[in-house]
Amino acid sequence: MNPISPLPFLRRAEDALGNAHLNSTLRRVTTRIQDSRNAGLDRLPGADDWRDHARAVRAHTLAHLDRYLDQFVTNVEALGGHVYFARTAQDAVDYVTDLAKARGLKKAVKSKSMISEEIHLNDHLERAGLAVVETDLGEWVVQLAQDHPSHVIMPIIHKSASDVADLFRRTLGATDAEVADVPAMTKLARERLRPEFLTADLGISGVNFGVADTGSICICTNEGNGRLVTTLPRVHVAMMGIERLVPDIPSLGTVLQVLARSATGQNLTVYTNVITGPRRTGEADGPEELHVVLVDNGRTKVLGSTEAEILYCIRCGACLNACPVYQQIGGHAYASVYPGPVGAVLTPALWGQQDWADLPHASSLCGACREVCPVRIDIPRMLLNLRAKGASEGRTPSYITQGLAMFRRVATHPWLFGVAGKMAALGSRAIAKNGWISRMPGPLAGWTQSRDFPAMASESFQDRWKKRTPRGHKPGETP
Amino acid sequence: MTPDQRQQLRDVLRTALQTAVLPGATPEAPGGYRRTDPAPADLTPQFIAELTTVGGFVHQPASSDATAVARVIAAIAAESAVKRALMWDDVCLPVPGLAAALESNGFTIDRQQASDLTSDARRAELATATFGITGADAALSDTGSVVLVSGPGRGRLASLLPPVHVALVDRACLLRSLPDLLLARPELATAGSNLVCITGPSRTADIEHTLSRGVHGPKEVHVILIGAGHRVSGTGDDGPPV
């Protein structure tokens, strides 16, 4: 996919940092959700063991993905479902639009699916003449605002309650009473979307996990829209990344144990929905047809690379909330459907470093992402790896290569180092404001493009060392 | 999937796996995690506490006969002008004769039919139910959840469309957690086209992570505990305590 913004990352980040409303909303929400996540895991006895086991499940599945996907396809088909393997985003949207045309489908209701964002499914379906309605509250807001989600589980983390109220007034003609507070807006969503569920003939969902040995798919939602979308319309299309698989039902239990706790801090999402095939004989509801679209769109490339570990991800979003960079700039600055630390690895790994060279640099490598990851993905390792790859492909910005060459020269000549240090101490204090320099002069400007530089101390370390008082000895006394 | 597609899927994966770097991958499937923390002797108190925490209600009528249970449901519905219940078939509920007892308490009973979803008028009618009454295949004390498996006479919509969901739970089907259930009884997950584990009322926190209940599913979830108490003893030879 292409970046959602033509601006370079540093400009996007700068814009985000200058947006005080966004900063305060992000700070408030990421703090709250991190507290919830910590409490959720604290309540789970042996949480670390559960996480280790969940990691083992994901690692094993990926290592045998050929076998498990084969088994999954066989089982979905045995239940009367259809499976399509979409090599590219285009293949995936073509399959769904062709299916909609062939069945004469008119209206699609959707529950949250990051992969459909990835392949721009809504745009294509609308162009093919279908009405498409997002039904997750956050995704509905995104759709009404013609915006993009900025978080993998909280799509409108960048919007305040008053932003949403304004949007509902403007796009839905909502009254002040209907947008008075969050419960009122929730009620409005229920009233407006219920008729859509009842009249849609196509339901589109994502998939949290597929189960190889049963052909089941598991969809976790809190609102209940995931159940309505997969129960009422006569055709259900489930969009699934090829990596989102577990071997069996007991393994599903293990990954579910850590998913919701890491995501929102809930013990479980309100609805953990396991679907095994289309409606069966004698059942009164459920779709007549079930289609699972397995989407590759770069995933096999990631699997064959040193970044394959990022595919262990179960999309809880904990690494976004814990990341000091994400907390400041939010999701849109990454310009990818997958923001934050996971996105900084996944995006360039999926779609190449050509368009996404700067994302692996959007990190201070503090390791908070690895710390909170329910399946302990070593994100910093892969960020470094991608930076190294970028460098070897000549994608390192010139200010870094030139700056480092200059530093090497200075740092390897002691007399030059001393002189440069003295000059820098004088100069830096002259241009600093409150002890910090936000823009260094000349070729050094590159360094301050994405960080501030502190003014240097008035006395250098070397000078202080010469004047030192050795422990236990008086000045002038020979030790 | 066409045979060509299937082969393509196998080929691209096998090629990728030759160079994949997958730390921690074991050749043997790890299976589900077997917890080692001890189970409480009685799961009921925790079930009640957890379901209450997520905003649900638990009722424990002194008797489990239809009259007593209908009285509990009537009390839940006391302030409702419309008493229209979408119900599972009687044989799928742990309380014989409940529908008749509810009718004598002023309820109108609706049942899902296999032909329901083909008629727009019928869909609209289903959505007018104010109460959904179901049984449950399991209840989970760690999370306050109820687990429902779909099947003939056990429609999904009864626990989904009405604003109030009442689940009748036999105490004998209390287990500790969803992972415990899926480890001990994996066949339950595929017994119908749908297994749903419901943990409290429908909710959202999409706007500023502020909790709000009753988005698309029920705003209220009531569990009525039926039958005598059930005690779980320690670890048996045939598996973990559940």
XYZ file of C-alpha atoms in Angstrom:
721
model
C 0.000 0.000 0.000
C 0.989 3.629 -0.411
C 1.514 6.079 2.456
C -1.667 7.962 3.387
C 0.293 11.213 3.256
C 2.820 12.459 0.683
C 4.813 14.312 3.372
C 8.045 12.797 4.748
C 7.831 11.218 8.205
C 9.691 14.010 10.000
C 7.275 16.616 8.651
C 4.289 14.503 9.663
C 5.764 13.994 13.125
C 6.455 17.706 13.445
C 2.869 18.519 12.478
C 1.578 16.040 15.046
C 3.812 17.487 17.759
C 2.489 20.952 16.992
C -1.110 19.815 17.498
C -1.802 20.486 21.184
C -5.335 19.032 21.015
C -3.997 15.765 19.578
C -1.169 15.626 22.140
C -3.434 16.029 25.139
C -5.976 13.477 23.807
C -3.215 10.942 23.100
C -1.547 11.449 26.457
C -4.820 11.007 28.319
C -5.909 7.891 26.434
C -2.576 6.063 26.186
C -2.029 6.537 29.922
C -5.494 5.217 30.731
C -5.212 2.199 28.442
C -1.735 1.291 29.733
C -3.059 1.287 33.292
C -5.891 -1.008 32.175
C -3.464 -3.341 30.409
C -1.183 -3.605 33.435
C -4.109 -4.323 35.738
C -5.463 -6.922 33.300
C -2.215 -8.899 33.321
C -1.714 -8.462 37.075
C -5.046 -10.219 37.611
C -3.872 -13.276 35.658
C -1.952 -15.785 37.797
C 1.170 -16.934 35.935
C 0.769 -14.228 33.287
C 4.385 -14.608 32.158
C 3.940 -18.344 31.604
C 0.789 -17.721 29.555
C 2.725 -15.211 27.459
C 5.631 -17.600 26.913
C 3.206 -20.288 25.825
C 1.295 -17.944 23.528
C 4.611 -17.033 21.905
C 5.431 -20.720 21.451
C 2.054 -21.270 19.765
C 2.615 -18.413 17.333
C 6.238 -19.349 16.579
C 5.383 -23.005 15.970
C 2.428 -22.139 13.742
C 4.486 -19.811 11.566
C 7.264 -22.383 11.242
C 4.732 -24.873 9.857
C 2.430 -22.438 8.109
C 2.368 -24.461 4.877
C 0.975 -27.493 6.679
C -1.476 -25.571 8.861
C -2.887 -23.429 6.057
C -3.361 -26.525 3.945
C -5.232 -28.162 6.805
C -7.280 -25.006 7.400
C -8.367 -24.810 3.753
C -9.358 -28.489 3.725
C -11.452 -28.064 6.864
C -13.242 -24.852 5.852
C -14.170 -26.482 2.551
C -15.337 -29.665 4.253
C -17.775 -27.527 6.256
C -19.205 -26.067 3.052
C -17.237 -22.823 3.164
C -15.144 -21.323 0.374
C -11.523 -20.260 0.617
C -9.706 -17.970 -1.775
C -5.981 -17.269 -1.728
C -5.346 -13.632 -2.667
C -1.725 -13.106 -3.585
C -2.119 -9.321 -3.828
C -4.437 -6.612 -2.518
C -5.947 -6.398 -5.995
C -6.686 -10.147 -6.061
C -8.497 -9.812 -2.744
C -10.705 -6.873 -3.707
C -11.441 -8.429 -7.095
C -12.628 -11.620 -5.438
C -15.006 -9.786 -3.099
C -16.369 -7.418 -5.754
C -16.858 -10.286 -8.234
C -18.647 -12.293 -5.550
C -20.915 -9.349 -4.727
C -21.774 -8.928 -8.414
C -22.342 -12.633 -8.994
C -24.714 -12.881 -6.015
C -26.424 -9.561 -6.682
C -25.430 -8.200 -3.249
C -26.352 -4.583 -2.567
C -25.326 -3.628 0.942
C -22.347 -4.653 3.036
C -22.081 -4.214 6.800
C -18.542 -4.491 8.111
C -17.012 -5.222 11.450
C -13.502 -4.018 12.159
C -10.846 -5.434 9.885
C -7.375 -3.970 9.582
C -6.723 -6.040 6.497
C -9.637 -4.474 4.648
C -8.105 -1.077 5.487
C -4.831 -2.385 4.121
C -6.350 -3.305 0.761
C -8.819 -0.350 0.602
C -11.728 -2.743 0.255
C -14.424 -0.126 0.954
C -13.362 2.121 -1.919
C -13.419 -0.761 -4.372
C -16.791 -2.080 -3.238
C -18.338 1.379 -3.401
C -16.970 1.866 -6.881
C -18.608 -1.440 -7.810
C -21.936 0.011 -6.676
C -22.304 -1.492 -3.195
C -23.293 0.445 -0.120
C -20.688 -0.210 2.571
C -21.354 0.579 6.223
C -18.693 0.323 8.925
C -20.394 -0.780 12.147
C -17.664 -0.679 14.796
C -18.296 2.665 16.506
C -14.746 3.880 15.942
C -14.616 2.690 12.344
C -18.025 4.264 11.666
C -16.662 7.584 12.915
C -13.626 7.137 10.657
C -15.922 6.447 7.706
C -18.185 9.441 8.405
C -15.162 11.706 8.810
C -13.469 10.280 5.683
C -10.477 9.785 7.938
C -8.055 6.916 8.599
C -7.790 4.785 11.771
C -4.795 5.798 13.892
C -4.563 2.733 16.148
C -5.014 -0.989 15.501
C -7.714 -1.440 18.142
C -8.806 2.114 18.943
C -9.291 3.626 15.495
C -10.248 7.097 16.754
C -7.778 7.454 19.599
C -6.849 10.768 17.926
C -10.358 12.166 18.349
C -11.825 13.649 21.510
C -15.464 13.180 22.516
C -16.214 16.714 21.349
C -14.654 15.969 17.936
C -17.044 13.033 17.560
C -20.013 15.105 18.746
C -19.237 17.768 16.138
C -18.911 15.107 13.450
C -22.290 13.548 14.322
C -23.968 16.982 14.262
C -22.440 17.769 10.891
C -22.824 14.432 9.082
C -25.898 12.918 10.724
C -27.761 16.066 11.726
C -27.669 14.867 15.336
C -29.305 17.049 17.961
C -27.380 18.379 20.974
C -29.149 15.850 23.199
C -28.073 12.984 20.932
C -24.405 13.925 21.337
C -24.532 15.184 24.927
C -22.090 12.549 26.196
C -20.478 9.239 25.217
C -23.501 7.078 26.247
C -25.806 9.312 24.188
C -23.545 8.954 21.143
C -23.409 5.193 21.692
C -27.212 5.074 21.707
C -27.296 7.103 18.517
C -24.948 4.583 16.868
C -27.205 1.710 17.918
C -30.297 3.408 16.524
C -28.722 4.407 13.240
C -26.889 1.160 12.557
C -29.505 -1.395 13.617
C -31.539 -0.977 10.380
C -28.344 -1.433 8.363
C -27.639 -4.801 10.004
C -31.207 -5.944 9.362
C -31.175 -5.064 5.667
C -27.606 -5.920 4.604
C -27.043 -8.979 2.424
C -23.258 -9.076 2.800
C -21.336 -9.187 6.074
C -17.600 -8.514 6.010
C -15.415 -9.240 9.017
C -11.774 -9.602 9.854
C -10.369 -12.669 11.597
C -8.458 -12.668 14.876
C -7.475 -16.316 14.559
C -8.168 -19.182 12.226
C -7.984 -22.702 13.655
C -6.228 -25.196 11.374
C -7.596 -28.484 12.642
C -11.257 -27.408 12.704
C -11.517 -24.732 9.990
C -12.980 -22.346 12.582
C -12.461 -18.602 12.634
C -12.451 -16.546 15.806
C -13.588 -12.917 15.900
C -13.292 -10.852 19.069
C -15.455 -7.759 19.513
C -16.916 -5.767 22.367
C -19.817 -4.056 20.694
C -21.598 -7.071 19.228
C -21.292 -5.814 15.660
C -18.940 -8.690 14.855
C -21.714 -11.128 15.753
C -24.428 -9.264 13.836
C -22.272 -9.026 10.714
C -21.582 -12.760 10.784
C -25.139 -13.805 11.679
C -27.717 -11.741 9.759
C -26.503 -11.231 6.147
C -26.859 -14.189 3.810
C -23.216 -14.023 2.728
C -20.296 -13.679 5.142
C -16.853 -12.800 3.824
C -14.017 -13.104 6.342
C -10.812 -11.278 5.425
C -7.803 -12.985 6.957
C -4.054 -12.453 6.811
C -2.387 -15.769 5.998
C -0.420 -15.646 9.258
C -3.396 -15.408 11.608
C -3.611 -19.092 12.412
C -3.307 -21.395 15.419
C -3.035 -25.190 15.163
C -6.007 -26.237 17.296
C -8.813 -25.178 19.645
C -6.784 -25.520 22.897
C -4.082 -23.230 21.432
C -6.819 -20.737 20.595
C -7.660 -20.629 24.300
C -4.052 -19.767 25.120
C -3.742 -16.825 22.730
C -7.170 -15.510 23.771
C -6.011 -15.507 27.386
C -3.433 -12.794 26.643
C -5.111 -10.891 23.767
C -7.824 -8.839 25.481
C -5.776 -8.280 28.633
C -2.954 -6.804 26.563
C -5.322 -4.821 24.352
C -7.799 -3.119 26.687
C -7.098 -4.816 30.016
C -10.365 -6.784 29.845
C -10.196 -10.444 30.880
C -11.846 -11.300 27.576
C -13.562 -9.202 24.937
C -17.340 -9.168 25.509
C -17.910 -11.440 22.518
C -15.384 -14.126 21.692
C -17.037 -15.560 18.628
C -15.965 -18.871 17.108
C -17.505 -19.611 13.715
C -17.196 -23.073 12.206
C -18.607 -23.071 8.696
C -21.829 -21.510 7.366
C -25.272 -22.093 8.888
C -26.046 -25.785 9.359
C -29.221 -27.719 8.640
C -31.823 -26.957 11.276
C -30.121 -23.776 12.503
C -32.230 -20.617 12.337
C -29.512 -18.068 11.717
C -26.015 -17.575 10.418
C -25.012 -16.968 6.791
C -25.928 -19.291 3.934
C -22.480 -18.778 2.451
C -19.116 -18.333 4.105
C -16.053 -17.156 2.197
C -12.624 -16.875 3.765
C -10.228 -14.671 1.801
C -6.626 -15.482 2.718
C -4.587 -12.383 2.003
C -0.858 -12.494 1.293
C -0.095 -8.938 0.069
C 3.560 -9.134 1.114
C 3.244 -11.559 4.030
C 5.106 -14.441 2.378
C 7.919 -11.991 1.674
C 8.026 -11.073 5.378
C 7.897 -14.768 6.322
C 10.981 -15.460 4.222
C 12.943 -12.628 5.843
C 14.778 -11.801 9.073
C 11.623 -9.902 10.106
C 9.390 -13.010 10.126
C 8.977 -12.700 13.896
C 6.741 -9.661 13.396
C 4.126 -12.090 12.036
C 3.732 -13.536 15.562
C 1.783 -10.332 16.296
C -1.780 -10.840 17.561
C -2.752 -7.163 17.029
C -3.428 -6.128 20.610
C -1.953 -2.654 20.161
C -0.065 -2.721 23.484
C 3.204 -1.672 21.818
C 1.535 1.445 20.415
C 0.262 2.533 23.830
C 3.636 1.902 25.484
C 5.752 3.636 22.834
C 7.030 7.095 23.802
C 7.107 8.035 20.118
C 3.533 6.890 19.415
C 2.341 8.605 22.592
C 3.586 11.904 21.199
C 2.722 11.725 17.511
C -0.176 9.252 17.258
C -0.846 6.891 14.387
C -1.346 9.142 11.394
C 2.247 10.376 11.403
C 3.339 6.847 10.460
C 1.135 7.120 7.326
C 0.587 3.353 7.398
C -2.482 1.337 8.345
C -0.138 -0.300 10.905
C 1.366 2.449 13.087
C 3.526 2.358 16.197
C 6.409 -0.033 16.856
C 4.738 -3.022 15.170
C 3.943 -0.859 12.151
C 7.481 0.504 11.999
C 8.653 -3.066 11.373
C 5.676 -4.562 9.569
C 5.093 -1.743 7.088
C 8.562 -1.662 5.471
C 8.813 -5.455 5.752
C 5.534 -5.892 3.857
C 5.789 -3.179 1.267
C 9.466 -2.385 0.920
C 11.792 0.200 2.373
C 11.633 2.364 -0.712
C 8.458 4.111 0.460
C 8.911 3.473 4.173
C 12.640 3.996 4.818
C 12.125 6.385 7.727
C 9.709 4.281 9.805
C 12.409 2.057 11.413
C 13.974 5.297 12.660
C 10.739 6.333 14.401
C 11.896 4.784 17.648
C 14.229 5.536 20.525
C 14.886 1.765 20.894
C 13.847 1.978 24.546
C 12.398 -1.531 24.410
C 8.990 -0.712 25.966
C 7.307 -2.446 22.998
C 9.140 -5.708 23.624
C 8.363 -5.431 27.320
C 4.567 -5.243 26.850
C 4.202 -7.540 23.833
C 2.033 -10.519 24.865
C 4.071 -12.786 22.584
C 7.385 -11.065 23.355
C 8.255 -9.988 19.828
C 11.743 -8.476 19.743
C 10.751 -5.333 17.893
C 13.967 -3.358 18.660
C 16.072 -6.127 17.095
C 14.126 -5.857 13.863
C 14.108 -2.053 13.862
C 17.914 -2.146 14.031
C 18.003 -4.788 11.351
C 15.856 -2.697 9.037
C 18.019 0.365 9.713
C 21.077 -1.671 8.784
C 19.398 -2.903 5.617
C 18.425 0.645 4.752
C 22.022 1.778 5.273
C 23.461 -0.997 3.112
C 21.006 -0.068 0.360
C 22.279 3.511 0.539
C 19.095 4.833 2.114
C 20.856 6.572 4.994
C 20.212 10.306 4.828
C 23.318 12.316 3.773
C 23.375 14.339 6.990
C 24.018 11.123 8.882
C 26.830 9.825 6.622
C 28.537 13.233 6.406
C 28.001 13.982 10.073
C 29.433 10.635 11.120
C 32.495 11.112 8.861
C 33.149 14.448 10.535
C 32.689 12.983 13.993
C 35.060 10.124 13.193
C 37.778 12.589 12.204
C 37.338 14.675 15.363
C 36.999 11.757 17.734
C 40.146 10.003 16.501
C 42.408 13.057 16.910
C 42.746 14.047 20.584
C 43.996 17.603 20.004
C 41.185 18.217 17.473
C 38.690 16.758 19.937
C 39.877 19.141 22.657
C 39.698 22.213 20.421
C 36.335 21.220 18.967
C 34.978 20.627 22.473
C 35.978 24.092 23.661
C 34.507 25.747 20.589
C 31.308 23.748 20.889
C 30.968 24.643 24.577
C 31.161 28.363 23.782
C 29.048 28.213 20.654
C 26.340 25.945 22.000
C 25.707 28.119 25.048
C 25.439 31.154 22.790
C 22.595 29.716 20.697
C 20.805 27.619 23.342
C 17.447 28.597 24.794
C 16.748 27.304 28.299
C 19.692 24.962 27.954
C 18.478 23.324 24.699
C 19.260 23.882 21.030
C 16.404 23.100 18.649
C 18.350 23.936 15.480
C 22.110 23.594 15.101
C 23.922 25.567 12.416
C 25.305 24.407 9.058
C 25.946 20.709 8.447
C 25.032 19.933 12.077
C 21.383 20.872 11.428
C 20.672 17.268 10.442
C 21.245 16.130 13.997
C 18.574 18.458 15.386
C 16.067 17.667 12.641
C 14.380 15.110 14.859
C 15.796 15.879 18.324
C 16.911 18.763 20.502
C 20.548 19.057 21.602
C 21.559 20.167 25.086
C 23.913 23.121 25.542
C 27.343 21.830 26.560
C 28.829 22.315 30.016
C 31.078 25.346 30.508
C 33.968 23.166 31.618
C 35.001 20.103 29.642
C 35.533 16.678 31.183
C 39.253 16.865 30.366
C 39.614 20.140 32.264
C 37.742 18.778 35.245
C 39.844 15.624 35.186
C 43.042 17.664 35.409
C 41.724 19.498 38.478
C 40.430 16.357 40.158
C 41.092 15.482 43.792
C 42.166 11.833 44.021
C 40.216 10.004 46.710
C 42.065 9.810 50.031
C 44.775 12.274 49.022
C 45.109 15.999 49.481
C 45.680 18.186 46.393
C 49.339 18.280 45.428
C 50.169 15.182 47.475
C 51.681 12.274 45.563
C 49.568 9.175 45.949
C -10.026 -23.204 -3.792
C -8.872 -24.450 -7.158
C -6.106 -27.079 -7.223
C -3.851 -24.503 -8.920
C -4.420 -21.997 -6.152
C -3.809 -24.617 -3.546
C -0.510 -25.537 -5.136
C 0.453 -21.869 -5.414
C -0.277 -21.398 -1.711
C 1.892 -24.385 -0.785
C 4.701 -23.290 -3.098
C 4.981 -19.698 -1.910
C 4.909 -20.783 1.724
C 7.513 -23.496 1.322
C 9.814 -21.117 -0.487
C 9.399 -18.496 2.231
C 9.922 -21.000 5.048
C 13.347 -21.960 3.678
C 14.738 -18.566 4.699
C 12.379 -17.636 7.548
C 13.958 -16.516 10.834
C 11.512 -17.688 13.524
C 12.971 -17.471 17.047
C 11.432 -19.833 19.579
C 9.748 -22.143 17.063
C 9.480 -25.756 18.204
C 8.934 -28.768 15.938
C 6.169 -30.105 18.217
C 2.858 -28.244 18.520
C 2.773 -26.645 21.996
C -0.988 -27.227 22.354
C -2.973 -25.288 24.939
C -1.302 -24.026 28.116
C -2.056 -26.162 31.174
C -2.360 -23.864 34.156
C -0.973 -24.934 37.502
C -2.650 -22.526 39.914
C -5.118 -24.301 42.236
C -8.852 -24.122 41.568
C -11.153 -22.781 44.283
C -13.516 -25.386 45.752
C -16.597 -23.395 44.776
C -16.523 -21.395 41.549
C -19.829 -19.601 42.139
C -18.621 -16.643 44.260
C -15.959 -15.680 41.723
C -18.381 -16.064 38.830
C -20.789 -13.683 40.539
C -18.048 -11.199 41.390
C -16.593 -11.161 37.870
C -19.911 -10.856 36.046
C -20.933 -8.065 38.395
C -17.644 -6.264 37.733
C -18.320 -6.159 33.987
C -21.842 -4.858 34.568
C -23.901 -8.065 34.508
C -26.409 -9.363 37.072
C -26.644 -12.759 38.759
C -29.852 -14.184 40.236
C -30.105 -17.250 42.448
C -33.754 -18.248 42.872
C -34.455 -20.513 45.849
C -36.151 -22.993 43.548
C -35.312 -23.903 39.937
C -38.874 -24.668 38.825
C -40.549 -22.717 36.030
C -42.742 -20.644 38.334
C -39.815 -19.403 40.432
C -37.617 -18.661 37.400
C -40.455 -16.899 35.563
C -40.958 -14.754 38.654
C -37.279 -13.689 38.522
C -37.582 -12.802 34.833
C -40.827 -10.919 35.485
C -39.011 -8.889 38.145
C -36.218 -8.086 35.652
C -38.919 -6.942 33.214
C -40.937 -5.046 35.832
C -40.313 -1.666 34.271
C -40.679 -2.789 30.648
C -43.850 -1.793 28.828
C -43.228 -4.404 26.120
C -42.656 -7.969 27.341
C -41.726 -9.748 24.155
C -39.268 -12.597 24.605
C -37.211 -14.249 21.854
C -36.524 -17.654 23.360
C -34.602 -20.835 22.757
C -36.783 -23.938 22.416
C -37.918 -25.405 25.726
C -35.920 -28.596 25.249
C -32.739 -26.514 25.029
C -33.362 -24.806 28.385
C -32.630 -26.217 31.846
C -36.091 -25.154 33.113
C -39.006 -27.260 31.768
C -42.219 -25.347 31.088
C -40.652 -21.885 31.283
C -42.398 -20.484 28.190
C -45.855 -21.266 29.592
C -44.914 -19.803 32.970
C -43.695 -16.614 31.286
C -46.901 -16.325 29.258
C -48.898 -16.419 32.450
C -46.666 -13.549 33.652
C -47.723 -11.411 30.668
C -44.921 -12.245 28.215
C -45.356 -12.825 24.496
C -43.052 -15.615 23.319
C -41.316 -15.642 19.942
C -39.132 -18.441 18.576
C -36.621 -18.328 15.747
C -37.469 -20.390 12.661
C -35.157 -21.721 9.975
C -36.956 -19.548 7.382
C -36.683 -16.308 9.408
C -33.830 -14.580 7.650
C -35.303 -14.882 4.169
C -38.091 -12.442 5.015
C -37.423 -8.734 5.614
C -40.654 -8.380 7.568
C -39.677 -11.271 9.815
C -36.201 -9.819 10.425
C -37.790 -6.553 11.499
C -40.168 -8.444 13.759
C -37.326 -10.370 15.431
C -35.690 -7.052 16.244
C -38.734 -5.941 18.239
C -38.103 -8.491 20.993
C -37.279 -6.794 24.288
C -35.914 -9.891 26.049
C -33.742 -12.721 24.802
C -33.892 -15.909 26.845
C -31.301 -18.643 26.333
C -29.586 -21.492 28.082
C -25.806 -21.868 28.224
C -23.352 -24.695 27.587
C -20.816 -23.426 30.076
C -20.202 -20.561 32.435
C -16.721 -19.341 33.363
C -15.818 -18.146 36.822
C -12.518 -16.391 35.999
C -14.262 -13.973 33.669
C -17.995 -14.085 34.497
C -18.734 -15.374 30.996
C -21.465 -17.566 29.574
C -20.773 -19.830 26.596
C -23.528 -20.540 24.056
C -23.301 -23.040 21.219
C -25.720 -22.592 18.304
C -27.952 -25.355 17.006
C -31.548 -26.175 16.132
C -33.780 -24.389 18.637
C -30.774 -22.452 19.934
C -30.597 -19.380 17.702
C -27.798 -16.830 17.951
C -30.098 -13.827 17.717
C -31.794 -14.395 21.092
C -28.559 -13.395 22.841
C -27.837 -10.607 20.387
C -30.793 -8.533 19.140
C -32.854 -7.778 22.292
C -31.673 -5.059 24.694
C -31.839 -7.523 27.596
C -30.323 -11.015 27.573
C -31.306 -13.541 30.247
C -29.181 -16.710 30.325
C -30.272 -19.723 32.360
C -27.136 -21.416 33.601
C -27.018 -24.827 35.221
C -24.498 -24.584 38.054
C -23.101 -27.943 36.966
C -21.609 -26.319 33.857
C -19.458 -23.809 35.737
C -15.787 -24.038 34.709
C -12.851 -21.760 35.422
C -11.946 -20.104 32.139
C -12.259 -20.143 28.364
C -8.792 -21.711 27.932
C -9.782 -24.406 30.448
C -13.009 -25.078 28.541
C -11.287 -25.238 25.152
C -8.626 -27.547 26.578
C -11.068 -29.885 28.323
C -13.860 -29.883 25.724
C -12.498 -28.751 22.348
C -15.369 -30.536 20.566
C -17.787 -27.983 22.005
C -16.256 -25.272 19.804
C -17.410 -27.043 16.656
C -20.658 -28.598 17.901
C -22.627 -25.849 16.113
C -21.735 -23.321 13.444
C -21.142 -20.838 16.239
C -19.771 -20.829 19.751
C -19.912 -17.506 21.506
C -18.394 -16.653 24.847
C -20.275 -13.653 26.239
C -18.618 -11.590 28.975
C -21.095 -9.020 30.215
C -23.154 -6.514 28.267
C -22.153 -5.114 24.873
C -19.769 -2.225 25.330
C -17.459 0.202 23.630
C -14.576 2.357 24.756
C -13.760 3.712 21.303
C -14.335 7.323 22.305
C -11.496 8.399 24.620
C -11.378 4.916 26.188
C -14.558 5.896 28.051
C -16.807 2.938 28.818
C -20.332 2.930 27.441
C -22.733 -0.052 27.440
C -25.249 -1.425 24.973
C -23.809 -0.592 21.574
C -25.037 -3.268 19.176
C -25.686 -6.181 21.524
C -27.660 -6.310 24.789
C -27.250 -3.475 27.251
C -28.174 -5.782 30.145
C -27.040 -9.349 30.785
C -28.710 -11.392 33.537
C -27.628 -14.870 34.561
C -30.032 -17.035 36.508
C -28.218 -19.873 38.273
C -30.185 -23.096 38.144
C -29.778 -26.372 40.027
C -27.792 -27.486 43.020
C -24.265 -26.288 43.739
C -21.385 -28.005 42.000
C -18.003 -28.454 43.519
C -14.792 -29.001 41.616
C -12.210 -31.095 43.385
C -8.452 -31.043 42.740
C -6.500 -32.255 39.750
C -7.639 -35.576 38.337
C -5.589 -37.954 36.235
C -7.626 -37.171 33.148
C -6.634 -33.553 32.818
C -6.307 -30.223 34.539
C -8.828 -28.917 37.035
C -11.430 -26.990 35.090
